[in-house]
Coordinates of C-alpha atoms and ligand atoms in Angstrom, one line a residue:
M1 CA 126.2 73.7 137.9
E2 CA 125.1 77.1 139.1
D3 CA 122.0 77.2 141.3
E4 CA 118.8 78.2 139.4
P5 CA 117.3 81.5 140.8
V6 CA 114.3 80.8 142.9
N7 CA 112.8 84.3 142.9
I8 CA 112.9 87.7 141.1
R9 CA 115.3 89.1 143.6
E10 CA 117.8 86.5 142.6
Y11 CA 117.4 87.4 138.9
E12 CA 118.0 91.0 139.8
E13 CA 121.3 90.0 141.5
I14 CA 122.4 88.1 138.4
A15 CA 121.4 91.0 136.1
K16 CA 123.5 93.3 138.3
Q17 CA 126.5 91.0 138.0
V18 CA 126.4 90.4 134.2
L19 CA 125.4 93.9 132.9
P20 CA 127.7 96.9 132.6
K21 CA 126.8 99.3 135.5
M22 CA 125.6 102.0 133.1
F23 CA 122.9 99.6 131.6
F24 CA 122.0 98.0 134.9
D25 CA 121.4 101.4 136.5
Y26 CA 119.4 102.6 133.5
Y27 CA 117.1 99.6 134.0
N28 CA 116.9 99.6 137.7
G29 CA 117.0 103.3 138.5
G30 CA 114.2 105.8 139.2
A31 CA 113.7 109.5 139.3
G32 CA 115.0 111.9 141.9
D33 CA 115.6 110.5 145.4
E34 CA 114.0 107.2 144.1
Y35 CA 111.4 107.4 147.1
T36 CA 108.6 106.2 144.8
L37 CA 110.9 103.5 143.5
R38 CA 111.1 102.0 147.0
E39 CA 107.5 102.8 147.8
N40 CA 106.2 101.0 144.7
M41 CA 107.5 97.8 146.3
E42 CA 107.1 98.6 150.0
A43 CA 103.4 99.5 149.6
Y44 CA 102.7 95.8 148.5
R45 CA 104.4 94.6 151.8
R46 CA 101.9 96.6 153.8
I47 CA 99.0 94.7 152.4
M48 CA 98.1 91.4 154.1
L49 CA 96.2 88.4 152.7
R50 CA 93.1 87.0 154.2
P51 CA 93.0 83.3 153.1
R52 CA 89.7 81.3 153.1
I53 CA 90.0 77.6 154.1
L54 CA 88.5 74.3 153.1
V55 CA 88.0 75.1 149.5
D56 CA 88.7 72.4 147.0
V57 CA 91.7 73.9 145.2
S58 CA 92.8 70.8 143.3
R59 CA 92.3 72.6 140.1
I60 CA 93.3 76.3 139.5
D61 CA 92.4 78.3 136.4
M62 CA 94.5 81.6 136.2
S63 CA 93.2 82.4 132.7
T64 CA 91.6 85.7 131.9
T65 CA 91.0 88.0 128.9
L66 CA 91.8 91.5 127.9
L67 CA 90.0 93.2 125.1
G68 CA 88.7 89.9 124.2
Y69 CA 92.2 88.2 124.0
K70 CA 92.7 85.2 126.2
M71 CA 95.9 84.9 128.4
H72 CA 97.2 82.1 130.5
S73 CA 97.3 84.4 133.5
P74 CA 96.7 88.1 134.2
I75 CA 100.5 88.8 134.2
M76 CA 101.6 90.8 131.1
V77 CA 104.9 92.2 129.8
A78 CA 105.1 95.9 130.4
P79 CA 106.7 98.2 127.6
T80 CA 110.3 98.9 128.4
G81 CA 112.8 100.4 126.1
M82 CA 116.1 99.1 124.8
H83 CA 116.2 95.4 125.4
K84 CA 119.5 95.1 123.5
Y85 CA 121.3 96.5 126.5
A86 CA 120.4 93.2 128.1
H87 CA 120.7 90.7 125.3
P88 CA 121.7 90.9 121.6
E89 CA 118.3 89.4 120.5
G90 CA 116.6 92.2 122.4
E91 CA 112.7 92.5 122.1
V92 CA 112.6 89.4 119.8
A93 CA 113.7 87.2 122.6
T94 CA 111.2 88.8 125.0
A95 CA 108.4 88.5 122.5
R96 CA 109.1 84.8 122.0
A97 CA 109.2 84.2 125.7
A98 CA 105.8 86.0 126.2
A99 CA 104.4 83.9 123.4
A100 CA 105.6 80.7 125.1
C101 CA 103.9 81.8 128.3
N102 CA 100.7 82.7 126.5
T103 CA 100.7 86.1 127.6
L104 CA 100.5 89.6 126.1
M105 CA 103.5 91.8 125.5
V106 CA 103.4 95.6 125.1
L107 CA 106.2 96.6 122.7
S108 CA 107.9 99.9 123.5
F109 CA 108.1 102.8 121.2
S110 CA 111.8 102.9 122.2
S111 CA 112.4 99.2 121.3
S112 CA 115.8 98.3 120.1
R113 CA 114.4 95.9 117.5
K114 CA 112.1 96.8 114.7
I115 CA 108.2 96.4 114.8
E116 CA 108.5 94.2 111.8
D117 CA 111.1 91.8 113.3
V118 CA 109.2 91.4 116.5
A119 CA 106.0 90.8 114.7
S120 CA 107.5 88.1 112.5
S121 CA 109.4 86.3 115.4
C122 CA 106.3 84.6 116.9
N123 CA 102.6 84.9 116.8
A124 CA 101.7 86.2 120.2
V125 CA 99.2 88.9 120.7
R126 CA 101.0 92.2 121.1
F127 CA 100.0 95.9 121.9
F128 CA 102.2 98.8 120.8
Q129 CA 103.2 101.5 123.2
L130 CA 103.3 105.0 121.8
Y131 CA 105.2 108.2 122.6
V132 CA 104.1 111.3 120.8
Y133 CA 106.9 112.9 118.9
Q134 CA 107.1 116.6 118.3
K135 CA 106.7 115.7 114.6
R136 CA 103.4 113.9 114.8
E137 CA 103.9 112.2 111.5
V138 CA 106.8 110.1 113.1
S139 CA 104.4 108.7 115.7
A140 CA 101.6 108.3 113.1
T141 CA 104.1 106.3 110.9
L142 CA 104.8 103.9 113.8
V143 CA 101.1 103.5 114.5
R144 CA 100.4 102.5 111.0
R145 CA 103.4 100.0 111.0
A146 CA 102.0 98.5 114.2
E147 CA 98.5 98.2 112.8
E148 CA 99.8 96.7 109.6
Y149 CA 101.9 94.2 111.5
G150 CA 99.1 92.9 113.6
F151 CA 99.4 94.8 116.9
K152 CA 96.0 94.8 118.6
A153 CA 96.0 98.0 120.6
I154 CA 97.8 101.2 121.1
V155 CA 99.1 102.0 124.7
L156 CA 99.5 105.7 124.8
T157 CA 101.9 106.7 127.6
V158 CA 100.6 109.9 129.2
D159 CA 103.1 110.4 132.2
T160 CA 106.1 111.5 130.0
P161 CA 105.5 115.1 128.7
R162 CA 109.3 115.4 129.6
L163 CA 111.7 112.8 130.8
G164 CA 112.0 112.4 134.6
R165 CA 115.4 113.3 136.1
R166 CA 117.3 110.1 136.5
E167 CA 120.5 111.0 138.3
K168 CA 122.2 107.6 137.7
D169 CA 121.9 108.0 134.1
I170 CA 123.3 111.6 134.2
K171 CA 126.2 110.4 136.2
N172 CA 126.9 107.4 134.1
K173 CA 126.7 109.5 130.9
L174 CA 124.2 106.9 129.5
I175 CA 124.7 106.1 125.9
L176 CA 121.8 105.3 123.6
P177 CA 121.7 102.2 121.4
Q178 CA 120.1 102.4 117.9
L179 CA 116.3 102.8 118.2
S180 CA 115.7 100.8 115.0
N181 CA 112.1 101.8 114.7
L182 CA 113.2 105.3 114.2
D183 CA 115.7 104.6 111.5
G184 CA 115.3 107.2 108.7
L185 CA 112.6 109.0 110.6
V186 CA 114.3 110.9 113.4
S187 CA 117.7 112.6 113.5
V188 CA 118.6 114.2 116.8
D189 CA 121.7 115.7 118.2
V190 CA 123.1 113.3 120.9
G191 CA 126.7 112.6 121.5
P192 CA 129.5 112.9 123.9
K193 CA 128.6 116.1 125.8
G194 CA 128.4 114.7 129.2
G195 CA 125.1 113.8 130.8
S196 CA 122.5 111.3 129.7
D197 CA 122.1 110.8 125.9
L198 CA 118.6 109.6 126.6
E199 CA 117.7 112.9 128.3
A200 CA 119.1 114.8 125.3
F201 CA 117.2 112.6 123.0
A202 CA 114.0 112.9 124.9
S203 CA 114.2 116.7 125.2
Q204 CA 114.4 116.9 121.4
T205 CA 111.7 114.5 120.6
L206 CA 109.0 114.1 123.2
D207 CA 106.0 116.5 122.6
P208 CA 105.3 118.3 125.9
S209 CA 102.1 119.9 124.4
L210 CA 100.4 116.6 124.3
C211 CA 96.9 116.9 125.9
W212 CA 93.5 115.5 126.1
N213 CA 92.4 116.8 122.7
D214 CA 95.1 114.6 121.3
I215 CA 93.3 111.5 122.1
E216 CA 90.9 112.6 119.2
W217 CA 94.0 113.0 117.0
L218 CA 95.1 109.5 117.8
R219 CA 91.7 108.1 117.1
S220 CA 91.7 109.8 113.8
I221 CA 94.9 107.9 112.7
T222 CA 94.0 104.5 114.0
S223 CA 91.1 102.1 114.4
L224 CA 92.8 100.1 117.1
P225 CA 91.6 100.4 120.7
I226 CA 93.5 103.0 122.8
I227 CA 94.8 102.4 126.4
L228 CA 96.1 105.2 128.5
K229 CA 99.1 104.3 130.5
G230 CA 100.3 106.5 133.4
I231 CA 97.1 107.5 135.2
I232 CA 97.3 107.9 139.0
A233 CA 94.2 110.2 139.9
A234 CA 90.6 109.2 139.8
E235 CA 89.7 112.5 138.0
D236 CA 91.9 111.6 135.1
A237 CA 90.5 108.1 135.0
I238 CA 87.0 109.5 134.7
K239 CA 88.1 111.9 131.9
A240 CA 89.8 109.0 130.1
V241 CA 86.5 106.9 130.2
E242 CA 84.6 110.0 128.9
M243 CA 87.1 110.3 126.1
G244 CA 86.1 106.7 125.1
V245 CA 89.4 104.9 125.9
S246 CA 89.4 101.1 126.0
G247 CA 91.5 100.7 129.1
I248 CA 93.6 102.4 131.7
V249 CA 96.9 101.4 133.2
V250 CA 97.5 102.7 136.7
S251 CA 101.2 103.6 136.5
N252 CA 103.9 105.9 137.6
H253 CA 106.3 104.6 135.0
G254 CA 108.1 102.4 137.4
A255 CA 108.9 105.5 139.5
R256 CA 111.1 106.9 136.6
Q257 CA 109.2 110.0 136.1
L258 CA 107.7 112.0 138.9
D259 CA 109.4 111.1 142.3
Y260 CA 107.0 111.3 145.3
S261 CA 104.1 110.3 143.2
P262 CA 102.2 107.6 145.1
A263 CA 102.9 103.9 144.9
T264 CA 100.5 102.6 142.3
I265 CA 98.9 99.9 144.5
S266 CA 98.0 102.7 147.0
V267 CA 95.8 104.4 144.4
L268 CA 94.4 101.5 142.4
E269 CA 91.2 101.1 144.4
E270 CA 90.4 104.9 144.0
V271 CA 90.8 104.6 140.2
V272 CA 88.9 101.3 140.0
K273 CA 86.0 102.8 141.9
A274 CA 86.0 106.0 139.7
V275 CA 85.9 103.9 136.6
S276 CA 83.2 101.5 138.0
G277 CA 83.6 98.8 135.5
A278 CA 83.4 101.0 132.4
V279 CA 86.8 99.8 131.0
P280 CA 89.5 97.4 132.4
V281 CA 92.0 98.9 134.8
L282 CA 95.5 97.5 134.7
I283 CA 98.4 98.3 137.1
D284 CA 102.2 98.2 136.9
G285 CA 105.1 99.2 139.3
G286 CA 106.9 97.2 141.9
I287 CA 105.3 93.7 141.2
R288 CA 107.9 91.1 142.2
R289 CA 105.9 88.3 143.6
G290 CA 102.8 86.3 142.8
T291 CA 101.3 87.6 146.1
D292 CA 101.7 91.1 144.6
V293 CA 99.7 90.1 141.6
F294 CA 97.0 88.5 143.8
K295 CA 96.8 91.8 145.9
A296 CA 96.4 93.9 142.8
L297 CA 93.6 91.7 141.5
A298 CA 91.9 91.7 144.9
L299 CA 92.0 95.5 144.8
G300 CA 90.3 95.6 141.4
A301 CA 93.0 95.3 138.7
K302 CA 92.0 93.3 135.6
A303 CA 95.6 92.4 135.0
V304 CA 99.2 93.5 135.8
L305 CA 102.2 94.4 133.8
V306 CA 105.8 93.8 134.9
G307 CA 108.8 95.8 133.7
R308 CA 112.1 95.3 135.4
P309 CA 111.7 91.6 136.2
I310 CA 111.5 90.8 132.5
L311 CA 114.8 92.8 131.9
Y312 CA 116.4 90.8 134.7
G313 CA 115.5 87.6 133.1
L314 CA 116.6 88.8 129.6
A315 CA 120.0 89.9 131.0
A316 CA 120.5 86.7 132.9
K317 CA 119.5 84.2 130.3
G318 CA 117.9 85.7 127.2
E319 CA 114.6 84.3 126.0
K320 CA 114.9 81.4 128.5
G321 CA 115.4 83.8 131.4
V322 CA 112.3 85.9 130.4
K323 CA 110.3 82.7 130.2
S324 CA 111.6 81.6 133.6
V325 CA 110.6 84.9 135.2
L326 CA 107.1 84.8 133.8
K327 CA 106.7 81.2 134.8
M328 CA 107.9 82.0 138.2
L329 CA 105.4 84.7 138.7
Q330 CA 102.6 82.6 137.2
S331 CA 103.4 79.7 139.6
E332 CA 103.7 81.9 142.6
L333 CA 100.2 83.4 141.7
E334 CA 98.8 79.9 141.4
L335 CA 100.1 78.9 144.8
T336 CA 98.8 82.1 146.3
M337 CA 95.3 81.5 144.8
A338 CA 95.4 77.9 146.2
L339 CA 96.4 78.9 149.6
C340 CA 93.8 81.7 149.6
G341 CA 91.0 79.3 148.6
T342 CA 90.4 80.7 145.2
T343 CA 90.3 78.6 142.1
S344 CA 89.7 81.2 139.4
I345 CA 90.5 84.9 138.9
N346 CA 86.8 85.8 139.3
E347 CA 86.9 84.4 142.8
I348 CA 89.5 86.7 144.1
T349 CA 87.7 89.5 145.9
R350 CA 88.4 92.6 148.1
K351 CA 87.8 90.5 151.1
H352 CA 91.0 88.5 150.4
V353 CA 93.2 91.4 151.3
Q354 CA 93.6 93.7 154.4
T355 CA 95.1 97.1 153.8
E356 CA 97.1 98.9 156.4
G357 CA 94.3 101.3 157.0
E358 CA 91.9 98.5 157.7
K359 CA 94.3 96.7 160.0
L360 CA 94.7 99.9 162.1
R361 CA 90.9 100.6 162.2
S362 CA 90.3 97.0 163.4
L363 CA 92.4 97.7 166.4
L364 CA 90.3 100.7 167.5
Ligands
FMN401 C1 114.3 100.2 131.7 C2 112.8 100.8 131.6 C3 112.3 101.2 130.4 C4 111.1 101.6 130.2 N1 110.6 102.1 129.0 C5 109.3 102.4 128.9 C6 108.8 102.8 127.5 O1 109.5 102.8 126.6 N2 107.5 103.2 127.5 C7 106.7 103.1 128.7 O2 105.5 103.5 128.6 N3 107.1 102.8 129.8 C8 108.4 102.4 130.0 N4 108.9 102.0 131.2 C9 107.9 101.8 132.3 C10 107.3 100.4 132.3 O3 106.4 100.3 131.2 C11 106.5 100.2 133.5 O4 105.6 101.2 133.8 C12 107.4 100.0 134.8 O5 108.5 99.3 134.4 C13 106.7 99.1 135.9 O6 107.4 99.1 137.0 P1 108.3 97.8 137.4 O7 109.5 97.9 136.5 O8 108.6 98.0 138.8 O9 107.6 96.6 137.1 C14 110.2 101.6 131.4 C15 110.6 101.0 132.6 C16 111.9 100.6 132.7 C17 112.4 100.0 134.0
LIG402 C1 108.7 110.6 121.0 C2 110.1 110.2 120.8 C3 110.8 109.2 121.7 C4 110.8 109.6 123.1 C5 111.9 108.9 123.8 C6 111.6 108.9 125.3 C7 112.5 108.1 126.0 C8 111.9 107.1 126.9 C9 112.8 106.0 127.1 C10 112.2 104.8 127.6 C11 111.5 105.0 128.9 O1 110.3 105.3 128.9 C12 112.2 104.9 130.1 O2 111.5 104.9 131.2 O3 113.5 104.8 130.1

């Protein structure tokens, strides 16, 4: 019998072995030089933990809530497109695994399974991620369907007025699967011209004129809470709060959009301070260990989202693999909490981490 993977890196290795190169590169790649892609992970390694000792850690409670919904732990599933590249069941398998792990999944606009199929596959709490199509009515239709099928919030992605330049996809001539949610709604001209079909698709569909006023438009078509995903700067976080959003995701889209944007963990604290508790601040990008989750919580995140690790699990073993990835991160977080002397999420504080700047200052 094959050895079970013991960490996310080993799941990544399996995904690389089992997936066609074109699909693995699409999942794993980033924009431009992939500097931010590396930095998203490296920045976590520069933060050290400051454990406290002699605390009774015989019981650890990792549970938390987001917008009033309870989760087993603050580790959520990020919206990622096209799960059918990884497994024929696609997003249905992912949703079932998220439900089994009592966590929240954000379903991508570019899902390869229909909103309705994902909704009827299990009864987890789900949010719906939105891109704004040049023909606004297409996005409005999807919002209405998500609302009708019980999704609890709209996560509007704000870092993608145009698609980032992903050179691997261009070289591989990435082909698009059917984006089932858009059946009958969208007809675009993609095909064998060379280059990435995703890029061709995005350039004909994404609305680059999307701006702050459109938050009002979105509010006029839905009563669901709105979360903005893709904020990096404190000024934008303040503006988002002023616009009445219900949450913020500090994200650089897994380094797939603007290369040389900062690692998300390096700007989290600035955003958390700017928001000063008005709305929950979430983070994603580069989280591969329970210790990473702990560091993000210590720097003020309410919860984290993971993208690629879910896809690795899905490619390796379908629903079982996604479950295993989520459980792995949950149990790594639990152990980190125990070894840091924290028994609940609220007990994780700023004092449990030391950033590189603090380490250097302490030497002066
Ligand atoms: C293959 C892939 C597809 C993605 N698709 C979407 C998407 O459809 N919508 C979106 O808002 N973000 C999308 N993202 C970004 C993720 O939501 C998330 O921000 C990112 O994956 C977090 O970084 P991580 O992969 O290092 O965990 C995608 C990311 C990947 C890797
Ligand atoms: C508004 C119409 C659809 C826009 C398609 C954009 C493609 C994004 C694909 C998924 C993604 O975000 C990624 O990083 O890849």
